[in-house]
Short mmCIF file of C-alpha atoms in Angstrom, two decimals:
data_model
loop_
_atom_site.label_atom_id
_atom_site.label_comp_id
_atom_site.label_asym_id
_atom_site.label_seq_id
_atom_site.Cartn_x
_atom_site.Cartn_y
_atom_site.Cartn_z
CA UNK A 204 1.67 -8.14 -10.50
CA UNK A 205 1.77 -7.76 -6.74
CA UNK A 206 -1.55 -8.89 -5.28
CA UNK A 207 -0.97 -6.76 -2.20
CA UNK A 208 -1.45 -3.66 -4.32
CA UNK A 209 -4.80 -4.50 -5.87
CA UNK A 210 -6.89 -2.34 -3.56
CA UNK A 211 -4.49 0.53 -2.96
CA UNK A 212 -4.94 4.18 -3.90
CA UNK A 213 -2.85 5.01 -6.93
CA UNK A 214 -0.87 8.11 -7.76
CA UNK A 215 0.08 8.51 -11.42
CA UNK A 216 2.88 10.94 -12.15
CA UNK A 217 4.64 11.94 -15.33
CA UNK A 218 8.30 11.04 -15.48
CA UNK A 219 10.38 14.00 -14.35
CA UNK A 220 7.62 15.55 -12.25
CA UNK A 221 7.64 15.63 -8.48
CA UNK A 222 5.54 13.13 -6.50
CA UNK A 223 3.90 13.68 -3.14
CA UNK A 224 2.59 10.72 -1.20
CA UNK A 225 0.62 11.31 1.97
CA UNK A 226 0.06 9.34 5.14
CA UNK A 227 -2.14 9.99 8.14
CA UNK A 228 -0.82 8.37 11.28
CA UNK A 229 -2.82 7.28 14.26
CA UNK A 230 -0.97 7.87 17.51
CA UNK A 231 -0.01 11.31 18.78
CA UNK A 232 2.59 9.58 20.99
CA UNK A 233 4.45 8.22 17.96
CA UNK A 234 7.99 9.51 17.99
CA UNK A 235 9.58 7.86 14.99
CA UNK A 236 8.34 7.52 11.43
CA UNK A 237 9.62 5.64 8.42
CA UNK A 238 8.79 5.52 4.73
CA UNK A 239 9.18 2.23 2.93
CA UNK A 240 9.15 1.37 -0.75
CA UNK A 241 7.91 -2.02 -1.89
CA UNK A 242 8.52 -3.15 -5.44
CA UNK A 243 6.63 -6.00 -6.99
CA UNK A 244 7.84 -9.34 -5.65
CA UNK A 245 10.12 -7.79 -3.05
CA UNK A 246 10.10 -6.96 0.60
CA UNK A 247 9.71 -3.39 1.90
CA UNK A 248 12.83 -1.28 1.58
CA UNK A 249 13.74 1.59 3.89
CA UNK A 250 13.71 5.01 2.18
CA UNK A 251 13.89 7.68 4.85
CA UNK A 252 12.97 8.25 8.46
CA UNK A 253 12.19 11.19 10.72
CA UNK A 254 11.90 11.70 14.44
CA UNK A 255 9.06 13.60 16.06
CA UNK A 256 11.37 16.46 17.10
CA UNK A 257 11.86 17.33 13.44
CA UNK A 258 9.41 18.57 10.82
CA UNK A 259 11.50 17.98 7.71
CA UNK A 260 14.27 15.69 6.62
CA UNK A 261 15.91 15.40 3.22
CA UNK A 262 17.60 12.51 1.52
CA UNK A 263 18.70 11.92 -2.00
CA UNK A 264 15.75 13.06 -4.15
CA UNK A 265 13.36 12.40 -1.25
CA UNK A 266 12.03 14.65 1.48
CA UNK A 267 9.82 13.68 4.39
CA UNK A 268 7.60 16.26 6.05
CA UNK A 269 5.99 15.75 9.43
CA UNK A 270 3.03 17.75 10.71
CA UNK A 271 2.33 16.64 14.25
CA UNK A 272 -0.58 19.03 14.67
CA UNK A 273 -2.69 17.09 12.20
CA UNK A 274 -0.79 13.79 12.45
CA UNK A 275 0.27 13.87 8.83
CA UNK A 276 3.36 12.61 7.09
CA UNK A 277 4.32 13.13 3.48
CA UNK A 278 6.98 11.80 1.17
CA UNK A 279 8.15 13.99 -1.68
CA UNK A 280 10.09 12.45 -4.54
CA UNK A 281 11.84 14.90 -6.84
CA UNK A 282 12.18 14.27 -10.58
CA UNK A 283 10.28 10.99 -10.44
CA UNK A 284 11.84 8.19 -12.45
CA UNK A 285 10.43 4.92 -13.82
CA UNK A 286 12.35 3.04 -11.13
CA UNK A 287 10.31 4.86 -8.50
CA UNK A 288 7.20 2.91 -9.50
CA UNK A 289 6.26 0.88 -6.43
CA UNK A 290 3.99 0.81 -3.40
CA UNK A 291 4.99 3.30 -0.71
CA UNK A 292 3.85 3.08 2.87
CA UNK A 293 4.60 4.81 6.11
CA UNK A 294 5.16 3.32 9.52
CA UNK A 295 4.91 4.90 12.96
CA UNK A 296 6.65 3.74 16.08
CA UNK A 297 6.23 4.53 19.74
CA UNK A 298 7.26 3.23 23.12
CA UNK A 299 4.41 1.24 24.68
CA UNK A 300 3.71 1.27 28.41
CA UNK A 301 4.87 -2.36 28.60
CA UNK A 302 8.38 -1.24 27.80
CA UNK A 303 8.25 -2.52 24.26
CA UNK A 304 7.88 -0.63 21.03
CA UNK A 305 4.86 -0.65 18.77
CA UNK A 306 4.95 -0.45 15.02
CA UNK A 307 1.94 0.40 12.89
CA UNK A 308 2.22 0.23 9.12
CA UNK A 309 0.02 2.11 6.70
CA UNK A 310 -1.75 0.34 3.86
CA UNK A 311 0.24 2.08 1.17
CA UNK A 312 -0.07 4.09 -2.02
CA UNK A 313 0.85 2.76 -5.43
CA UNK A 314 3.00 5.17 -7.44
CA UNK A 315 2.86 4.78 -11.22
CA UNK A 316 5.36 6.72 -13.28
CA UNK A 317 4.16 7.52 -16.78
CA UNK A 318 6.70 7.77 -19.58
CA UNK B 223 17.72 -7.13 1.08
CA UNK B 224 20.16 -10.02 0.64
CA UNK B 225 21.11 -9.72 4.31
CA UNK B 226 17.73 -11.18 5.24
CA UNK B 227 16.73 -14.38 3.47
CA UNK B 228 13.54 -16.37 3.61
CA UNK B 229 12.78 -19.92 2.56
CA UNK B 230 10.75 -21.03 0.79
CA UNK B 231 9.83 -18.11 -1.46
CA UNK B 232 6.60 -19.75 -2.52
CA UNK B 233 4.61 -22.52 -0.91
CA UNK B 234 1.33 -24.22 -1.63
CA UNK B 235 -0.12 -26.42 1.06
CA UNK B 236 -3.39 -28.02 2.05
CA UNK B 237 -5.69 -27.23 4.93
CA UNK B 238 -4.58 -28.97 8.11
CA UNK B 239 -0.93 -29.34 7.15
CA UNK B 240 1.88 -28.09 9.36
CA UNK B 241 4.40 -25.91 7.61
CA UNK B 242 7.44 -23.92 8.59
CA UNK B 243 8.78 -20.73 7.10
CA UNK B 244 12.40 -19.93 7.80
CA UNK B 245 14.29 -16.68 8.09
CA UNK B 246 18.02 -16.07 8.33
CA UNK B 247 19.92 -12.82 8.68
CA UNK B 248 23.55 -11.80 8.43
CA UNK B 249 23.10 -8.28 9.76
CA UNK B 250 23.99 -9.25 13.30
CA UNK B 251 20.75 -7.81 14.64
CA UNK B 252 19.26 -9.04 17.87
CA UNK B 253 15.65 -8.25 16.97
CA UNK B 254 13.64 -10.28 14.51
CA UNK B 255 10.00 -10.10 13.43
CA UNK B 256 7.40 -11.99 11.44
CA UNK B 257 4.66 -10.12 9.57
CA UNK B 258 1.90 -11.03 7.19
CA UNK B 259 0.68 -8.82 4.39
CA UNK B 260 -2.77 -9.07 2.85
CA UNK B 261 -4.33 -7.10 -0.03
CA UNK B 262 -5.57 -3.71 1.18
CA UNK B 263 -4.05 -4.12 4.63
CA UNK B 264 -0.83 -2.92 6.14
CA UNK B 265 1.79 -5.27 7.49
CA UNK B 266 0.54 -6.98 10.64
CA UNK B 267 2.87 -8.29 13.29
CA UNK B 268 2.61 -11.99 14.15
CA UNK B 269 5.52 -12.55 16.54
CA UNK B 270 8.73 -10.81 17.45
CA UNK B 271 11.90 -11.65 19.32
CA UNK B 272 14.37 -9.23 20.87
CA UNK B 273 16.99 -11.87 21.52
CA UNK B 274 17.40 -15.64 21.50
CA UNK B 275 15.55 -16.16 24.77
CA UNK B 276 12.82 -13.64 24.11
CA UNK B 277 9.60 -14.39 22.22
CA UNK B 278 6.58 -12.08 22.12
CA UNK B 279 3.18 -12.28 20.52
CA UNK B 280 2.17 -9.66 18.04
CA UNK B 281 -1.33 -8.56 17.14
CA UNK B 282 -2.28 -11.71 15.18
CA UNK B 283 -0.43 -14.63 16.74
CA UNK B 284 -3.32 -17.12 16.89
CA UNK B 285 -2.64 -20.16 14.70
CA UNK B 286 1.10 -19.44 14.53
CA UNK B 287 4.16 -20.32 16.59
CA UNK B 288 7.80 -19.32 16.32
CA UNK B 289 11.22 -20.55 17.25
CA UNK B 290 14.37 -18.47 17.66
CA UNK B 291 17.06 -21.06 17.09
CA UNK B 292 19.94 -18.61 17.10
CA UNK B 293 20.55 -14.90 16.82
CA UNK B 294 20.50 -15.26 13.06
CA UNK B 295 17.50 -17.58 12.68
CA UNK B 296 13.82 -17.11 13.37
CA UNK B 297 11.25 -19.57 12.04
CA UNK B 298 7.48 -19.29 11.81
CA UNK B 299 5.22 -22.35 11.96
CA UNK B 300 1.62 -22.80 11.03
CA UNK B 301 0.53 -25.73 13.18
CA UNK B 302 -2.56 -26.56 11.12
CA UNK B 303 -2.83 -24.34 8.08
CA UNK B 304 -6.19 -22.84 7.10
CA UNK B 305 -7.18 -20.97 3.93
CA UNK B 306 -7.35 -17.55 5.62
CA UNK B 307 -3.64 -17.87 6.36
CA UNK B 308 -3.02 -17.42 2.65
CA UNK B 309 -0.87 -14.30 2.52
CA UNK B 310 2.57 -12.85 1.96
CA UNK B 311 4.83 -13.41 4.95
CA UNK B 312 7.79 -11.20 5.71
CA UNK B 313 10.61 -11.58 8.15
CA UNK B 314 12.38 -8.45 9.36
CA UNK B 315 15.31 -7.58 11.60
CA UNK B 316 16.37 -4.48 13.47
CA UNK B 317 19.24 -3.35 15.64
CA UNK B 318 16.97 -1.38 17.92
CA UNK B 319 13.45 -0.04 17.93
CA UNK B 320 13.96 1.87 14.73
CA UNK B 321 14.54 0.83 11.14
CA UNK B 322 13.52 -2.67 10.23
CA UNK B 323 15.09 -4.54 7.32
CA UNK B 324 12.83 -6.94 5.48
CA UNK B 325 13.40 -10.19 3.68
CA UNK B 326 12.02 -10.86 0.19
CA UNK B 327 8.88 -12.54 1.48
CA UNK B 328 7.22 -15.94 1.26
CA UNK B 329 4.03 -16.28 -0.72
CA UNK B 330 1.84 -18.92 0.96
CA UNK B 331 -1.29 -20.42 -0.52
CA UNK B 332 -3.43 -22.69 1.65
CA UNK B 333 -5.93 -24.75 -0.32
#
């Protein structure tokens, strides 16, 4: 298995049910957010993103919700499938005063899909 | 993502050895990054480069160095490997400040 996931919170969901994965971000100045999926033995893969001027964005079977008031991000996966089993983590991005951009990645949540 | 490749995929080395991890990309992106991933921690940035002549330290650059040989190549070196550098290392690229595309990772074990 993937050693990076040993200490992660785990969400177990029945196949076909909807999954909701949550993320609390740290910087109120963050203006861009991304959800990544990381399967065992692979690098993180982009799923969906959202800018801070939006509160909801939908993709194919996935929806990201952004609540800036409480600095909370969620990823909803509809009709969860076995192939959705992976570690999911969020990332926030903001423009730093030095003129560069800062990325902070969350630690992740392991999603287990039960047959 | 096959557009970002890393070599080697796995490496075992001994304390004190110098090793190099290599990253190549065919996405045509100017920006490249090196991260490490440890159990229970998020990805942490080691170094990043916004173009061939630009190199910047990330949050955990001590003990590492990088070289941007070309737009498509960004290598990470451990000058004298130590056991707490055992981790998964990822290279990533991006066109701008937004979405980053990751390679498959290199699993490094320092004995």
